[in-house]
Coordinates of C-alpha atoms and ligand atoms in Angstrom, one line a residue:
M1 CA 36.1 -6.4 7.5
T2 CA 36.3 -10.0 8.6
P3 CA 37.3 -10.9 12.1
H4 CA 40.4 -12.2 10.8
N5 CA 41.5 -9.0 9.4
L6 CA 40.6 -7.2 12.4
Q7 CA 42.8 -9.6 14.7
T8 CA 45.6 -9.3 12.2
I9 CA 45.2 -5.4 12.4
V10 CA 45.3 -5.2 16.3
D11 CA 48.3 -7.6 16.3
D12 CA 50.2 -5.6 13.6
I13 CA 49.7 -2.5 15.3
A14 CA 50.7 -3.8 18.9
A15 CA 53.8 -5.1 17.3
E16 CA 54.5 -1.9 15.7
M17 CA 53.8 0.1 19.0
A18 CA 56.2 -2.2 20.9
Q19 CA 59.1 -0.7 18.5
H20 CA 58.6 2.9 19.6
T21 CA 61.3 4.5 21.7
L22 CA 59.7 7.9 22.0
R23 CA 56.6 7.0 24.2
G24 CA 55.6 10.3 25.7
K25 CA 55.7 11.2 29.4
V26 CA 53.6 9.3 32.1
A27 CA 51.3 11.8 34.1
D28 CA 53.3 12.2 37.6
Y29 CA 50.9 14.9 39.3
I30 CA 48.9 11.8 40.7
P31 CA 51.8 9.9 42.5
P32 CA 50.2 6.2 41.8
L33 CA 50.0 7.2 38.2
A34 CA 53.8 8.1 38.0
C35 CA 54.7 4.3 38.9
V36 CA 53.3 3.0 35.6
S37 CA 55.6 1.7 33.1
P38 CA 55.5 3.5 29.8
D39 CA 56.2 0.4 28.0
H40 CA 52.7 -0.9 28.2
F41 CA 50.2 -0.9 25.3
G42 CA 47.0 -2.6 24.8
I43 CA 44.2 -2.4 22.3
T44 CA 40.8 -4.0 22.1
I45 CA 38.0 -3.6 19.4
I46 CA 34.6 -4.7 19.7
D47 CA 32.5 -4.8 16.5
R48 CA 29.0 -4.7 15.8
K49 CA 28.3 -8.3 16.0
G50 CA 29.9 -8.5 19.5
D51 CA 33.3 -9.9 18.2
V52 CA 36.4 -9.0 20.3
F53 CA 39.8 -8.4 19.0
S54 CA 42.5 -7.5 21.4
A55 CA 46.4 -7.3 21.3
G56 CA 49.2 -6.5 23.9
D57 CA 48.5 -5.5 27.4
A58 CA 44.5 -5.5 26.8
D59 CA 43.8 -7.5 29.8
K60 CA 45.9 -5.2 32.1
A61 CA 43.8 -2.9 34.4
F62 CA 45.0 1.0 34.3
S63 CA 43.1 4.0 35.9
I64 CA 40.7 5.3 33.1
Q65 CA 40.6 8.8 34.7
S66 CA 38.8 11.3 32.6
I67 CA 37.1 8.7 30.2
S68 CA 34.9 8.2 33.1
K69 CA 33.5 11.6 32.3
V70 CA 31.6 10.0 29.5
F71 CA 29.8 7.6 31.8
A72 CA 29.1 10.3 34.6
L73 CA 27.5 12.7 31.8
T74 CA 25.4 9.6 30.5
M75 CA 24.2 9.2 34.1
A76 CA 23.5 13.1 34.6
L77 CA 21.6 13.3 31.4
G78 CA 19.5 10.5 32.4
S79 CA 18.7 11.9 35.9
V80 CA 18.2 15.8 34.9
G81 CA 17.8 15.6 31.5
D82 CA 18.7 18.6 29.2
S83 CA 18.5 20.9 32.2
L84 CA 22.2 20.0 32.7
W85 CA 23.0 22.4 29.9
A86 CA 22.2 25.2 32.3
R87 CA 25.0 24.6 34.2
V88 CA 27.7 23.4 31.7
G89 CA 28.4 24.3 28.2
R90 CA 29.0 22.3 25.0
E91 CA 31.9 24.2 23.5
P92 CA 35.5 23.1 23.2
S93 CA 37.5 24.9 25.8
G94 CA 40.9 25.4 23.8
S95 CA 42.4 25.1 27.4
G96 CA 44.3 22.6 29.4
F97 CA 42.3 19.9 31.1
N98 CA 42.5 21.7 34.4
S99 CA 42.3 25.2 33.2
I100 CA 40.7 27.8 35.6
V101 CA 41.0 30.9 33.3
Q102 CA 37.8 30.6 31.2
L103 CA 35.5 30.4 34.7
E104 CA 35.8 34.0 35.5
W105 CA 34.7 35.2 32.3
E106 CA 32.0 32.8 31.7
K107 CA 30.7 33.1 35.5
G108 CA 31.4 29.6 36.7
I109 CA 30.0 27.8 33.8
P110 CA 32.5 25.3 32.5
R111 CA 32.9 25.3 28.8
N112 CA 31.8 21.6 28.7
P113 CA 31.4 18.4 30.7
F114 CA 34.9 16.8 29.9
I115 CA 37.2 19.4 31.1
N116 CA 37.7 18.9 35.0
A117 CA 35.5 21.9 36.1
G118 CA 32.4 20.5 33.8
A119 CA 33.1 17.0 35.3
I120 CA 32.9 18.4 38.7
V121 CA 29.5 20.2 38.1
V122 CA 28.5 16.7 36.7
A123 CA 29.5 14.9 40.0
D124 CA 27.6 17.9 41.9
V125 CA 24.5 17.0 39.6
L126 CA 24.5 13.3 40.6
L127 CA 24.9 14.1 44.1
A128 CA 21.4 16.1 44.4
G129 CA 19.6 14.4 47.3
Y130 CA 21.8 11.6 47.8
Q131 CA 25.1 10.7 49.7
P132 CA 28.5 10.5 48.0
K133 CA 28.6 6.7 49.0
E134 CA 25.3 6.1 47.2
V135 CA 26.3 7.9 43.9
I136 CA 29.6 6.3 43.8
G137 CA 27.9 2.8 44.3
E138 CA 25.2 3.8 41.5
F139 CA 28.4 4.8 39.4
L140 CA 29.7 1.5 40.0
R141 CA 26.7 -0.6 39.3
F142 CA 26.1 1.5 35.9
L143 CA 29.7 0.2 34.9
H144 CA 28.9 -3.3 35.7
M145 CA 25.6 -3.0 33.8
V146 CA 26.9 -1.9 30.6
T147 CA 29.8 -4.0 30.7
G148 CA 28.3 -7.1 32.1
D149 CA 31.4 -7.5 34.3
N150 CA 30.9 -7.1 38.1
T151 CA 34.8 -7.4 38.9
I152 CA 35.4 -3.7 37.8
T153 CA 36.3 -1.4 40.9
I154 CA 37.4 1.7 41.8
D155 CA 41.2 1.9 43.0
K156 CA 41.0 3.5 46.4
A157 CA 44.6 4.3 46.7
V158 CA 44.4 6.4 43.5
A159 CA 41.1 8.3 44.6
Q160 CA 42.8 9.1 47.9
S161 CA 45.9 10.3 46.2
E162 CA 43.8 12.6 43.9
Q163 CA 42.0 14.1 47.3
D164 CA 45.3 14.7 49.0
T165 CA 46.9 16.4 45.8
G166 CA 44.2 17.8 44.0
F167 CA 44.6 21.2 44.8
G168 CA 43.8 22.6 41.4
N169 CA 40.7 20.7 41.6
F170 CA 39.4 22.2 44.8
A171 CA 40.3 25.8 43.6
L172 CA 37.8 24.8 40.6
A173 CA 35.2 23.8 42.9
N174 CA 35.3 26.3 45.1
Y175 CA 35.5 29.1 42.4
M176 CA 32.4 27.7 40.7
R177 CA 30.7 27.2 44.2
A178 CA 31.5 31.2 44.6
F179 CA 29.4 31.4 41.3
K180 CA 26.7 29.1 42.7
N181 CA 27.4 26.6 40.1
I182 CA 28.1 24.0 43.0
H183 CA 25.1 23.3 45.0
N184 CA 26.7 20.8 47.7
P185 CA 29.6 21.2 49.7
V186 CA 32.7 21.3 47.7
E187 CA 34.4 18.1 49.6
K188 CA 31.2 15.9 48.6
A189 CA 31.1 16.9 45.1
L190 CA 34.9 16.4 44.7
G191 CA 34.8 13.2 46.7
I192 CA 32.6 11.8 43.8
Y193 CA 34.6 13.2 41.3
F194 CA 38.0 11.7 42.3
H195 CA 36.4 8.2 43.1
I196 CA 35.1 8.5 39.3
C197 CA 38.4 9.2 37.9
A198 CA 39.8 6.3 39.9
L199 CA 37.9 3.6 37.9
S200 CA 40.2 0.8 37.2
M201 CA 39.6 -1.0 33.9
N202 CA 41.5 -2.9 31.1
C203 CA 40.9 -2.5 27.7
Q204 CA 38.8 -5.1 27.2
Q205 CA 36.4 -3.8 29.6
L206 CA 36.6 -0.2 28.5
A207 CA 35.5 -1.2 24.9
M208 CA 32.6 -3.2 26.4
A209 CA 31.7 0.0 28.3
G210 CA 31.6 2.1 25.0
R211 CA 29.3 -0.3 23.1
Y212 CA 26.2 1.6 23.9
L213 CA 27.9 4.6 22.3
M214 CA 28.5 2.3 19.1
C215 CA 24.9 1.0 19.3
G216 CA 22.9 4.2 19.3
G217 CA 22.3 3.9 23.1
R218 CA 21.5 0.2 23.3
R219 CA 23.6 -1.7 25.7
G220 CA 25.0 -4.1 22.9
P221 CA 24.8 -5.4 19.5
N222 CA 22.8 -8.3 20.6
T223 CA 20.2 -6.6 22.9
Q224 CA 17.1 -4.3 22.9
D225 CA 18.1 -2.8 26.3
T226 CA 18.4 0.8 26.3
I227 CA 20.8 2.9 28.3
I228 CA 20.1 6.2 26.8
S229 CA 18.3 7.4 23.7
R230 CA 19.5 7.5 20.1
Q231 CA 19.5 11.2 20.3
R232 CA 21.5 11.6 23.5
T233 CA 24.0 9.1 22.1
R234 CA 24.5 11.3 19.0
R235 CA 25.1 14.4 21.0
I236 CA 27.6 12.7 23.7
L237 CA 29.3 11.6 20.5
A238 CA 29.5 15.1 19.0
L239 CA 30.9 16.1 22.4
M240 CA 33.5 13.5 22.4
M241 CA 34.6 14.6 19.0
M242 CA 34.7 18.4 19.9
C243 CA 36.1 18.0 23.5
G244 CA 37.4 14.6 24.4
H245 CA 40.9 15.6 24.1
Y246 CA 41.1 18.9 25.8
D247 CA 43.0 21.4 23.6
G248 CA 44.2 18.5 21.5
S249 CA 40.6 17.8 20.2
G250 CA 41.0 19.4 16.8
E251 CA 44.5 17.5 16.4
F252 CA 43.0 14.2 17.3
A253 CA 39.9 15.0 15.0
Y254 CA 42.3 15.8 12.1
R255 CA 44.4 12.7 12.6
V256 CA 42.0 10.1 13.7
G257 CA 38.5 11.5 12.7
L258 CA 36.6 9.4 15.6
P259 CA 34.8 10.7 18.8
G260 CA 36.8 9.9 21.3
K261 CA 37.6 10.6 25.1
S262 CA 41.2 10.2 26.8
G263 CA 42.4 10.1 30.4
V264 CA 45.7 11.1 32.0
G265 CA 46.1 7.4 32.5
G266 CA 46.8 6.9 29.0
G267 CA 43.7 5.3 27.8
I268 CA 41.5 6.6 25.0
L269 CA 37.8 5.2 24.2
A270 CA 37.0 5.8 20.5
I271 CA 33.8 4.9 18.8
V272 CA 33.0 4.2 15.2
P273 CA 29.3 4.8 15.2
G274 CA 27.2 1.5 14.3
I275 CA 30.8 -0.1 13.6
A276 CA 33.0 -0.6 16.6
S277 CA 34.0 0.4 20.2
I278 CA 37.8 0.7 20.6
A279 CA 39.9 1.1 23.8
V280 CA 43.5 1.9 23.6
W281 CA 46.1 2.4 26.3
S282 CA 49.5 3.4 26.7
P283 CA 50.7 5.4 29.8
G284 CA 53.0 8.1 27.9
L285 CA 51.4 11.3 27.2
N286 CA 51.6 14.0 24.6
T287 CA 52.2 17.5 25.1
T288 CA 48.3 17.9 25.3
G289 CA 48.0 15.1 27.9
N290 CA 46.7 12.8 25.7
S291 CA 48.1 9.0 25.1
K292 CA 51.1 9.4 22.7
L293 CA 51.0 5.9 21.4
G294 CA 47.3 5.4 21.9
T295 CA 46.7 8.4 19.3
I296 CA 49.2 6.9 16.9
A297 CA 47.7 3.5 17.1
L298 CA 44.4 4.8 16.4
E299 CA 45.5 6.9 13.4
H300 CA 47.0 3.7 12.2
L301 CA 43.8 1.8 12.8
V302 CA 41.6 4.5 11.0
K303 CA 44.2 4.2 7.9
R304 CA 43.9 0.5 7.7
T305 CA 40.0 0.3 8.0
G306 CA 39.0 3.5 6.7
W307 CA 36.9 4.0 9.8
S308 CA 37.0 8.0 10.1
V309 CA 33.7 9.3 10.2
F310 CA 34.8 11.9 7.8
R311 CA 35.7 9.3 5.0
A312 CA 34.4 10.4 1.8
D313 CA 33.8 7.0 0.2
K314 CA 30.2 7.8 -1.2
Ligands
LIG401 N1 41.7 12.9 38.0 C1 42.2 13.7 37.0 C2 42.2 15.1 37.4 O1 41.5 15.8 37.9 C3 41.7 13.6 35.8 C4 42.5 14.3 34.6 C5 42.4 13.7 33.2 O2 42.1 12.4 33.0 O3 42.2 14.1 31.9 O4 43.1 15.9 37.1

C-alpha cells in the first residue's frame, strides 16, 4: 500500500461520508456532547513507517470518552500487572455500556475493563496510594508521552458535566463498593473516571496514541521505547476485539474485523496489528452507542485495503 493510495482512500472515504444524510444520533445524556454537530467526519491513518494520512475534520478535537479506557487499562496493567484480573473480567458483556444487571449475579466483578463498571474499577486501581489529582496528572503525562504531543488536555466542562449527571455511574460504583470491589471512596474513583473520559483529542492525536498498539508495545515505528510488553499488547487488542464496542462488538468484528474501541463522543480507535493505527470520528451514534459513520468508514477502509485480521489471503 503506497502512501499515495492511502491518501486517496481517506479522501474518498471523507467525500463519501459527507454525502450521508442518516448520520445517527449524537449522545445527549452528557450535556456538552449534545451540542456537537453530527455533520463532522474525520479520519487519520498512521502506517508502520510513521506516515500520516488524514481527511475531513481530522484536526478538530472531540471528547474521546470510552476510548480512554484502553489507555487507563494499559496504565493499570503497568502498575498492578495481572492481579488486575482478580477484580475485572475479560468477557464480552452482551449488555449496554452502562449496564448494572450483571453485577448482582457476578458479585460486583464487572465483565471487562471497557464497560463503565470495569473502567471504574480500573480507575480505583490507579488511585491506590495516590490522590486523584496525581493520577489524572499521570494519565495526561502518559498521553503526552505516547503521542509526543503536550497540547492534549482534559475538557474540564465535560468532566464536571459527567460528575453532575452521572447518576448511573455513581450507582455502579456504589454497588461495586458494596461488594468490596471499589477500595477508595466512590467520589474519588469516579472523579478519576470522569476526567479520563473527558480527554479531548483530534483524530491525528488519537491515531498517534494508538501507535504502541500497532507496534507490539513499542512507542512508535521508529523507536525502541517500550510502553508495554508484546504479550500485553496482544491481550489488550484481544479485549478490544471482543469488548471494544459494548454489545455491538460482534457486529463490529463481523463488519470491520479489527480490534477497536469506541466512545460516545463518536470516536473509534482501530488497530491493524503491525500495519496501522486508525482514528475516525463522527459524532452520530448507532443503536448500540457506537459511531454510525465511523463504523461505515472503517468498513469501507477494510474493504479497500484488505486489512481485516480475519482475511484469508495465504
Ligand atoms: N463517560 C461516559 C459514561 O460514563 C463514557 C461512555 C462511553 O463512551 O461509552 O457514560
